[in-house]
PDB file of C-alpha atoms and ligand atoms in Angstrom:
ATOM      1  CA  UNK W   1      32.663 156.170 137.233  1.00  0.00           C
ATOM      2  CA  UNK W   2      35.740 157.410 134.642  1.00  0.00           C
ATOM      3  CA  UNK W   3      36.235 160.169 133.307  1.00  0.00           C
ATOM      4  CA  UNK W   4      37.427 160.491 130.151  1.00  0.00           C
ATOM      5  CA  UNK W   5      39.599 163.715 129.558  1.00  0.00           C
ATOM      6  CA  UNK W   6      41.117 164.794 126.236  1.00  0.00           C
ATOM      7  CA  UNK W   7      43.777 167.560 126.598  1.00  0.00           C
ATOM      8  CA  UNK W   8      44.797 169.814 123.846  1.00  0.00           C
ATOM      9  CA  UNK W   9      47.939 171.972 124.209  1.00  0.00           C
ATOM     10  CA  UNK W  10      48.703 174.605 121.752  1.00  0.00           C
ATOM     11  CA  UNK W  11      50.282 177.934 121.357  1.00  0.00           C
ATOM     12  CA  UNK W  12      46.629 179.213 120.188  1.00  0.00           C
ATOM     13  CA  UNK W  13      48.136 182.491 118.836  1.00  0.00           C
ATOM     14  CA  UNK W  14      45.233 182.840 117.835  1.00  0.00           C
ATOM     15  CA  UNK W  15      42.754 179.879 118.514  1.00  0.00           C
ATOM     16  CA  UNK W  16      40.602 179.000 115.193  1.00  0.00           C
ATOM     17  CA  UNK W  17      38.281 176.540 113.774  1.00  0.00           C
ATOM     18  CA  UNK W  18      40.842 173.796 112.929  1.00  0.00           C
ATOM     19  CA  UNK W  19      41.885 173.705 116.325  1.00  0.00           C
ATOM     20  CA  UNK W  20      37.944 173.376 117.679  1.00  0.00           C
ATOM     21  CA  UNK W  21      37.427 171.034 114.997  1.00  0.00           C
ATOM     22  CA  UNK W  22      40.044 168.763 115.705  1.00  0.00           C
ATOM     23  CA  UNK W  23      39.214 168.788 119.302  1.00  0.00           C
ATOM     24  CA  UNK W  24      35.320 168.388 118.518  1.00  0.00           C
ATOM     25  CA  UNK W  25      36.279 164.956 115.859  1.00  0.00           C
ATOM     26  CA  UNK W  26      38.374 163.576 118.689  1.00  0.00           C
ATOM     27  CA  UNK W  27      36.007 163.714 121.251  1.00  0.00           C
ATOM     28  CA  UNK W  28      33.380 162.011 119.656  1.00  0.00           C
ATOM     29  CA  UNK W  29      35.916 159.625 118.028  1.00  0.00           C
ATOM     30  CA  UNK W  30      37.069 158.656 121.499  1.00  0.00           C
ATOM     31  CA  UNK W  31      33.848 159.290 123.055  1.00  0.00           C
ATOM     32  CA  UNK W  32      35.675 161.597 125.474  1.00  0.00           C
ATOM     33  CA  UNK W  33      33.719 163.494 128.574  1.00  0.00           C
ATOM     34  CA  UNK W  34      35.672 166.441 128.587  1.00  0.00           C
ATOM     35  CA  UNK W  35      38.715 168.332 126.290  1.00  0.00           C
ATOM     36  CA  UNK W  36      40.730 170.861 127.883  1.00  0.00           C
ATOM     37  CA  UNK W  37      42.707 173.299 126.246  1.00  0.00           C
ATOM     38  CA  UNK W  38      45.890 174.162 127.155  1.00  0.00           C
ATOM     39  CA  UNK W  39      47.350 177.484 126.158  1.00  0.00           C
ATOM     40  CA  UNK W  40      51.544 177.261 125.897  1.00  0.00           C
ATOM     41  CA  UNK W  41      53.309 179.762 128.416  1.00  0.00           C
ATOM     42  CA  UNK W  42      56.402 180.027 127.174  1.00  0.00           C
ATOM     43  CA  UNK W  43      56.781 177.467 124.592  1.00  0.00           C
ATOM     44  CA  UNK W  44      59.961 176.039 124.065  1.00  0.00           C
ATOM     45  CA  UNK W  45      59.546 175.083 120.547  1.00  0.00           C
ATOM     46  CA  UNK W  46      59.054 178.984 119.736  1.00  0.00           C
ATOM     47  CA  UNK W  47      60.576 181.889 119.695  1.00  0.00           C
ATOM     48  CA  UNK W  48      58.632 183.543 122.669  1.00  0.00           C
ATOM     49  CA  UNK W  49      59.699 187.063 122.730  1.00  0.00           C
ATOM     50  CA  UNK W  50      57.694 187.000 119.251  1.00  0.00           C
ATOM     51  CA  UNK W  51      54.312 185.748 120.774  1.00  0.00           C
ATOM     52  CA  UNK W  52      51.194 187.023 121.516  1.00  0.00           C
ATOM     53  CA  UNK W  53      51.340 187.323 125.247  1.00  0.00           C
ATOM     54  CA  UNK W  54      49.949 184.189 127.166  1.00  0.00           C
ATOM     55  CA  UNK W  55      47.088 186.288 128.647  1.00  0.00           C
ATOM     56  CA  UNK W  56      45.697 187.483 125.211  1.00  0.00           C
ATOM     57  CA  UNK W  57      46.226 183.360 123.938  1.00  0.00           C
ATOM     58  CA  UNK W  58      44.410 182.828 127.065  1.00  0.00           C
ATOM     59  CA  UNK W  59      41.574 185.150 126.853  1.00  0.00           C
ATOM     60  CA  UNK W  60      41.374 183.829 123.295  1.00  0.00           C
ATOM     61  CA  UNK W  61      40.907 180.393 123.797  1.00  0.00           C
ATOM     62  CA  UNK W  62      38.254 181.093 126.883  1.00  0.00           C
ATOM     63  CA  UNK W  63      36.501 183.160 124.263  1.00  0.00           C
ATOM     64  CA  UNK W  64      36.397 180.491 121.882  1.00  0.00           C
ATOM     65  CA  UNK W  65      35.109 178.061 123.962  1.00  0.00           C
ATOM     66  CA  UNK W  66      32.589 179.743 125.843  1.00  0.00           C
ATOM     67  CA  UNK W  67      29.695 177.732 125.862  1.00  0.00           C
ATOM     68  CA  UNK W  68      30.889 174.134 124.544  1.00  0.00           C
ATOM     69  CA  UNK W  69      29.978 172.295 128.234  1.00  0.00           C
ATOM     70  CA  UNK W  70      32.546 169.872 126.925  1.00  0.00           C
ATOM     71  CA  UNK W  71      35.229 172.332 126.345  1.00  0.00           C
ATOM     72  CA  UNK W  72      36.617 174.158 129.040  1.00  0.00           C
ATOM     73  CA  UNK W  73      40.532 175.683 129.123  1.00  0.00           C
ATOM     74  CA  UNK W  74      43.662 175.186 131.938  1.00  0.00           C
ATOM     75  CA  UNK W  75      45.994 178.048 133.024  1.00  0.00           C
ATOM     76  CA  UNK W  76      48.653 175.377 134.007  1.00  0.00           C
ATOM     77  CA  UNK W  77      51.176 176.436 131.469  1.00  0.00           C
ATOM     78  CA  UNK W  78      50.552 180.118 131.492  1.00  0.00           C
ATOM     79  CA  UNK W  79      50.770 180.442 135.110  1.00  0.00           C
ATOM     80  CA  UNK W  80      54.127 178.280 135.112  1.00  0.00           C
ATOM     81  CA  UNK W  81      57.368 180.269 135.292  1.00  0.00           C
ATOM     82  CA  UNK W  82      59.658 177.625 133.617  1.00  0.00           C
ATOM     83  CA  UNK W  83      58.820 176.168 129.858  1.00  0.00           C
ATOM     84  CA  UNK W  84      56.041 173.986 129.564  1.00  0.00           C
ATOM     85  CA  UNK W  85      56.542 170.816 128.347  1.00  0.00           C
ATOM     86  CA  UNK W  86      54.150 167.846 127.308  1.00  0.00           C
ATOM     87  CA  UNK W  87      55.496 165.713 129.504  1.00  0.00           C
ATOM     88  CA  UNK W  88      55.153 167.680 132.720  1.00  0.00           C
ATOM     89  CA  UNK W  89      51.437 168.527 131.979  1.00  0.00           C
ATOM     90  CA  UNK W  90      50.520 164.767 131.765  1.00  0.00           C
ATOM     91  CA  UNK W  91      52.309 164.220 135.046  1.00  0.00           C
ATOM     92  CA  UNK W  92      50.302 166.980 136.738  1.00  0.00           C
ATOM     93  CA  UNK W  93      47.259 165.740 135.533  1.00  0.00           C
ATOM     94  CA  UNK W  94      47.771 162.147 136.854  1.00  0.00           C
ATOM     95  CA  UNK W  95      49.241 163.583 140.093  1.00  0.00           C
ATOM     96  CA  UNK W  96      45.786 165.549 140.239  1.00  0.00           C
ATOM     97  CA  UNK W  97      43.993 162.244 139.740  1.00  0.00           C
ATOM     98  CA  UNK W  98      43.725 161.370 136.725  1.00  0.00           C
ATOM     99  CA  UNK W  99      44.209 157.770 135.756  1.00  0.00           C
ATOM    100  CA  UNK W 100      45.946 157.376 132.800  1.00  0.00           C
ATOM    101  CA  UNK W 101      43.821 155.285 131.208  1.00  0.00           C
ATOM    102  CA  UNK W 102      41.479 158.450 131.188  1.00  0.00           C
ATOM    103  CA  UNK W 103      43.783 161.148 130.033  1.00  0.00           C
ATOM    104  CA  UNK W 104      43.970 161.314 126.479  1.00  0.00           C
ATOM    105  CA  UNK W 105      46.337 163.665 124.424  1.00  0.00           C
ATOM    106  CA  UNK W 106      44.812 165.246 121.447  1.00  0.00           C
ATOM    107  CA  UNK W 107      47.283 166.995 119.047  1.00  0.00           C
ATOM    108  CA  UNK W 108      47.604 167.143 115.022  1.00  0.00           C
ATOM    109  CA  UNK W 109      49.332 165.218 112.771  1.00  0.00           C
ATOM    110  CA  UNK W 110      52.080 168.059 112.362  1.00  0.00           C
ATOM    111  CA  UNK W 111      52.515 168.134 115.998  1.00  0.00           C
ATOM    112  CA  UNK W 112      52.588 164.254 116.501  1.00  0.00           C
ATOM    113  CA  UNK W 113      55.584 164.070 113.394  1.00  0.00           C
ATOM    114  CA  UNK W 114      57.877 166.148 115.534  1.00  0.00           C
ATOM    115  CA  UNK W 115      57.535 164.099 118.835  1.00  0.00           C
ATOM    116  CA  UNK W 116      60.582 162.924 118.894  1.00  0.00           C
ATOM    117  CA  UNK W 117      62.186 166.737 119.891  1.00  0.00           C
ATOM    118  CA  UNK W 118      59.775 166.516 122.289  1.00  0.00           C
ATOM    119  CA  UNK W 119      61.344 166.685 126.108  1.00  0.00           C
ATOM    120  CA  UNK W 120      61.324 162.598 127.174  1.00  0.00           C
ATOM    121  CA  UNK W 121      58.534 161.765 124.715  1.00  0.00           C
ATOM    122  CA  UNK W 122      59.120 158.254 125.539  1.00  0.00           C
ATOM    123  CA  UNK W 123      57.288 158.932 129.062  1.00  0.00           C
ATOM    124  CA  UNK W 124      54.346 159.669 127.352  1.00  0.00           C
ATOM    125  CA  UNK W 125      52.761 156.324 125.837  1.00  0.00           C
ATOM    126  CA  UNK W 126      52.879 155.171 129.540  1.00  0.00           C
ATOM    127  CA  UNK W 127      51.017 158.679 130.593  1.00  0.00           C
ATOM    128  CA  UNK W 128      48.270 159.343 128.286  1.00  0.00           C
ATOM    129  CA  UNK W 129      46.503 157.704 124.838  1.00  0.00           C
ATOM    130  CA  UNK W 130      47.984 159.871 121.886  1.00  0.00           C
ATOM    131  CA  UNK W 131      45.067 160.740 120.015  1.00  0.00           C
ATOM    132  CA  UNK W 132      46.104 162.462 116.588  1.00  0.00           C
ATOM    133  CA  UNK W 133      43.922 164.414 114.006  1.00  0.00           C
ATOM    134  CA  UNK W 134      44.804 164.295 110.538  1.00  0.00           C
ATOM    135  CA  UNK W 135      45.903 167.669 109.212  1.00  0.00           C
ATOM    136  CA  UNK W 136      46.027 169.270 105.266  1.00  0.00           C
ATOM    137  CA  UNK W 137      49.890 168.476 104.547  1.00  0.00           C
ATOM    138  CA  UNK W 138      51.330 166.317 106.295  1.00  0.00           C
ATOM    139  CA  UNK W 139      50.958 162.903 105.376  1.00  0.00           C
ATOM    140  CA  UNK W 140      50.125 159.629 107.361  1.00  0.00           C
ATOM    141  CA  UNK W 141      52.016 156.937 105.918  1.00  0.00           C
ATOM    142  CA  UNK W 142      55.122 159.266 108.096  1.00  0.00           C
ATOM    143  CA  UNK W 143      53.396 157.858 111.088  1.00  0.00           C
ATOM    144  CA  UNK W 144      55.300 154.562 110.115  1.00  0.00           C
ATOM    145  CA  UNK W 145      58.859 156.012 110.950  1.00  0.00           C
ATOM    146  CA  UNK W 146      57.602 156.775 114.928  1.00  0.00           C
ATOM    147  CA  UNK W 147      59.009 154.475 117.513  1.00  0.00           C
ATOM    148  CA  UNK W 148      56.827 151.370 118.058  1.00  0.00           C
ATOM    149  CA  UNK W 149      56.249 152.448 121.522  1.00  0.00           C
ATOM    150  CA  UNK W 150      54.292 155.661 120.800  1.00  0.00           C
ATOM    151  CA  UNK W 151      52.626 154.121 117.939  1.00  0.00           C
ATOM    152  CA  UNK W 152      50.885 151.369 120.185  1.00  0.00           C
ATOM    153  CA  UNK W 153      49.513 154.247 122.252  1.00  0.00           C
ATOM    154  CA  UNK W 154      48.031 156.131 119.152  1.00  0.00           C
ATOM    155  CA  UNK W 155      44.705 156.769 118.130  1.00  0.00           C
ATOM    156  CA  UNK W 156      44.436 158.058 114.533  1.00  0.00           C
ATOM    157  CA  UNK W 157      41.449 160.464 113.888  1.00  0.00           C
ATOM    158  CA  UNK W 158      40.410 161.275 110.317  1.00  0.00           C
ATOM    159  CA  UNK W 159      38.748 164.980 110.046  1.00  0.00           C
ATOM    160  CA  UNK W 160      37.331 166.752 107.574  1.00  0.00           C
ATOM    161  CA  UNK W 161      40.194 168.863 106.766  1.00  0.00           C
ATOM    162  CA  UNK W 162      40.810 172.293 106.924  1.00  0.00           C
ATOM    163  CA  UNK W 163      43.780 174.097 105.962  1.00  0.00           C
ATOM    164  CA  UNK W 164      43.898 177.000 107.586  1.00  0.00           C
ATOM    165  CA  UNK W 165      47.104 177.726 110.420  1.00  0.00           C
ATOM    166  CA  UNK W 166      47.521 180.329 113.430  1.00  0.00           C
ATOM    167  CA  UNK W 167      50.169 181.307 110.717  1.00  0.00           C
ATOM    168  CA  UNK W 168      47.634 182.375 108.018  1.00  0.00           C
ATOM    169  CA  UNK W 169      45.342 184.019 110.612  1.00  0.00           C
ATOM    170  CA  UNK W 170      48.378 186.426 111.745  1.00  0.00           C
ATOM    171  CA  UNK W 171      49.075 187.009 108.425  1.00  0.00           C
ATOM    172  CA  UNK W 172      45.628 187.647 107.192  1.00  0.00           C
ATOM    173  CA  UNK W 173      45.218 190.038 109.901  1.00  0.00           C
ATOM    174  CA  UNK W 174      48.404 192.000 109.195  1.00  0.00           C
ATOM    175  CA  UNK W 175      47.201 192.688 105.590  1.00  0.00           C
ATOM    176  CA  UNK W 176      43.297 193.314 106.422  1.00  0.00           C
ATOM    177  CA  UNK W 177      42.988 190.436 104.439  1.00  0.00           C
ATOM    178  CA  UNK W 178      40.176 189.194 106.483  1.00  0.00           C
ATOM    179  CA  UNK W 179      39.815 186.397 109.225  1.00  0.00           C
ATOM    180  CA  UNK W 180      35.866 185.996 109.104  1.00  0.00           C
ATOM    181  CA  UNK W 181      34.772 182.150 109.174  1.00  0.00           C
ATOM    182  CA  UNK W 182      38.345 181.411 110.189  1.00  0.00           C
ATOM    183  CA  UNK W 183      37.876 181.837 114.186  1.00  0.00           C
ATOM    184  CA  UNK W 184      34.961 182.178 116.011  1.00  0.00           C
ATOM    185  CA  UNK W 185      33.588 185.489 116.003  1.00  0.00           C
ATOM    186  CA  UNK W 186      34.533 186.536 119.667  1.00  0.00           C
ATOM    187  CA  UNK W 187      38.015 186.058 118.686  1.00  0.00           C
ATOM    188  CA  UNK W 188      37.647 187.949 115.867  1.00  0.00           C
ATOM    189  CA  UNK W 189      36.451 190.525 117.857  1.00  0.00           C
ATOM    190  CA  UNK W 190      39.371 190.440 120.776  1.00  0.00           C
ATOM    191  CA  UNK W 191      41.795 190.649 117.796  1.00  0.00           C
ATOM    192  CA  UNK W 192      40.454 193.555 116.540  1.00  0.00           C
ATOM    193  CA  UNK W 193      39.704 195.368 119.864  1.00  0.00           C
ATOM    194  CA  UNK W 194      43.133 194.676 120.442  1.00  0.00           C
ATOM    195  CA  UNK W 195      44.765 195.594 117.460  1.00  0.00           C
ATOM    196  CA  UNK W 196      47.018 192.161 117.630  1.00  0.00           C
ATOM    197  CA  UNK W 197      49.087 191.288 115.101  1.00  0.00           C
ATOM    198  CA  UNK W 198      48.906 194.952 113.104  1.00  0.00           C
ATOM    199  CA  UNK W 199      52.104 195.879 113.380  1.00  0.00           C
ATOM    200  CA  UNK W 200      54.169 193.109 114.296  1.00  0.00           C
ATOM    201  CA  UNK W 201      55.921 190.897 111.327  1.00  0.00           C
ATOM    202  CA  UNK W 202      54.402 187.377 111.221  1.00  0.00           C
ATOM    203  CA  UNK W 203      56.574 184.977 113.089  1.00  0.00           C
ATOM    204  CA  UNK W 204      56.384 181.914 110.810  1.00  0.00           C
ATOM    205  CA  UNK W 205      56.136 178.246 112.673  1.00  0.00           C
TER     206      UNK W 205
HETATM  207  P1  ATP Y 301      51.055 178.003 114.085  1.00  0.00           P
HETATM  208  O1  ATP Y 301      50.825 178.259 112.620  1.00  0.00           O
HETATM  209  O2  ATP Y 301      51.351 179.224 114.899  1.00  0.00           O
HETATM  210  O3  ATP Y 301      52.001 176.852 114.361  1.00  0.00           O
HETATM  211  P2  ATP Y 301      48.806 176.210 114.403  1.00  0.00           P
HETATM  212  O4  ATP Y 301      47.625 176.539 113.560  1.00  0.00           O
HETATM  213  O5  ATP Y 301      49.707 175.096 113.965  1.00  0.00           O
HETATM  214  O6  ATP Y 301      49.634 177.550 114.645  1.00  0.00           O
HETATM  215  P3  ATP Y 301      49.165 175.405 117.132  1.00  0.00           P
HETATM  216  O7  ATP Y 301      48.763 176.229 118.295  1.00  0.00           O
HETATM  217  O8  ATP Y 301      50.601 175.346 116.735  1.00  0.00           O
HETATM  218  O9  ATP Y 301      48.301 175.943 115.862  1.00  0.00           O
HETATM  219  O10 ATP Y 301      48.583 173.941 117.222  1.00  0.00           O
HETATM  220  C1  ATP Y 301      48.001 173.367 118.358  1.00  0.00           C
HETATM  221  C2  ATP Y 301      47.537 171.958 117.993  1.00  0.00           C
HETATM  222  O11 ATP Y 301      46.465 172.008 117.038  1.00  0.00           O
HETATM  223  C3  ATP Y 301      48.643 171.132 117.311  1.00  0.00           C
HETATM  224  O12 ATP Y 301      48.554 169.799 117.802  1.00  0.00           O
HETATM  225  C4  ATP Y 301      48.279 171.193 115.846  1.00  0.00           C
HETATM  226  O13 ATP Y 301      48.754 170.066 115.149  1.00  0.00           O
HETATM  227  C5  ATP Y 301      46.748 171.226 115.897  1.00  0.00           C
HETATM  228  N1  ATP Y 301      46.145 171.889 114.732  1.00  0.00           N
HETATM  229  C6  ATP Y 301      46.255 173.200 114.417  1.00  0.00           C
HETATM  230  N2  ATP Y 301      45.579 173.488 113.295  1.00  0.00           N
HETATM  231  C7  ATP Y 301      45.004 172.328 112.872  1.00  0.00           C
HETATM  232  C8  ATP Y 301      44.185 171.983 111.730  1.00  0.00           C
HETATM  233  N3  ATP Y 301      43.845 172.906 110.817  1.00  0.00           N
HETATM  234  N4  ATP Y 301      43.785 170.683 111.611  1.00  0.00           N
HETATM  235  C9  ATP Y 301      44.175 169.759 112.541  1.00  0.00           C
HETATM  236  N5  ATP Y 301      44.956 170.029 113.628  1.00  0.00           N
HETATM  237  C10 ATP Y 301      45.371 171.290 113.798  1.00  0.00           C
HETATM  238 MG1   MG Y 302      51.605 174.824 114.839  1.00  0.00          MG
END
């Protein structure tokens, strides 16, 4: 019997409730078996010496998703030395097993606008189902400008929308401002135990 698996990459620095959310919508949406999160290593998109180390993202994202059956989270990218790209995750999952009519690839509208920089984002409508939640900002009638190929392989998921960013949370947690009701409480907690993003000035994305 199939399996269908959703993967979510992100840099997760932190994790919070848009990201669970827009994982959660997809799932049903697709009527996915499984979502698994996939915390960048070194992200090439970033500026990594800024970044939450890839253990804390890590611990983070387990923490957040600790007791979703559905949800579970890969060390693929934090355990690999080079940069992590899309492409090469969607490989090792089909090389794994994986059929690619089973692996779907969850990511946000902001994320799916900038595919094009993307490392050989024209491998991936043959790899995976794009599966792309809707996201406070960024607006879908840019979907229209995407190459025809990816757009055949896209599944557009409405969510309720929430407009909070990793961005914010760093922020908010710089100035004591609060992140409550933003990320799930554990988090919360790990950030604080932790004392991330005190002292550091917030890298924007
Ligand atoms: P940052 O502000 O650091 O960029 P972020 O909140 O955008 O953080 P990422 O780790 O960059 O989080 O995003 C991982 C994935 O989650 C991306 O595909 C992104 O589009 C999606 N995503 C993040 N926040 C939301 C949200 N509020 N609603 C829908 N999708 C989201
Ligand atoms: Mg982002």
């Amino acid at each position: 019997m199939s399996c269908k698996v959703g993967i979510m990459g992100g840099t997760f620095d932190p994790i919070h409730y848009g990201h669970l959310l827009a994982a959660e919508e997809c799932r049903r949406s697709l009527k996915l078996d499984r979502i698994v999160f996939i915390p960048t290593g070194n992200p090439p998109h970033k500026d990594a010496g800024r970044l939450t180390s890839a253990e804390d993202r890590y611990a983070m994202t387990l923490l957040a998703t600790a007791g979703v059956p559905e949800f579970s989270v890969s060390r693929t990218e934090v355990d690999r030395a080079r940069p992590s790209h899309t492409v090469d995750t969607l490989k090792e999952f089909i090389e794994r097993g994986i059929d690619s009519r089973d692996l779907y690839f969850i990511t946000g509208l902001d994320a799916l606008l900038s595919i094009a920089t993307w490392k050989d984002y024209m491998q991936i409508p043959s790899l995976c189902t794009i599966v792309t939640a809707t996201r406070p900002g960024y607006s879908l009638a840019e979907v229209e400008s995407l190459p025809v190929e990816i757009r055949g392989k896209l599944k557009l998921v409405e969510i309720p929308q929430f407009a909070i960013s990793s961005t914010e949370i760093r922020s908010r947690a710089r100035e004591s401002r609060g992140i409550r009701f933003l990320v799930p409480r554990l988090v919360e907690s790990y950030i604080e135990s932790c004392g991330l993003y005190r002292d550091v000035e917030v890298p924007q994305s």
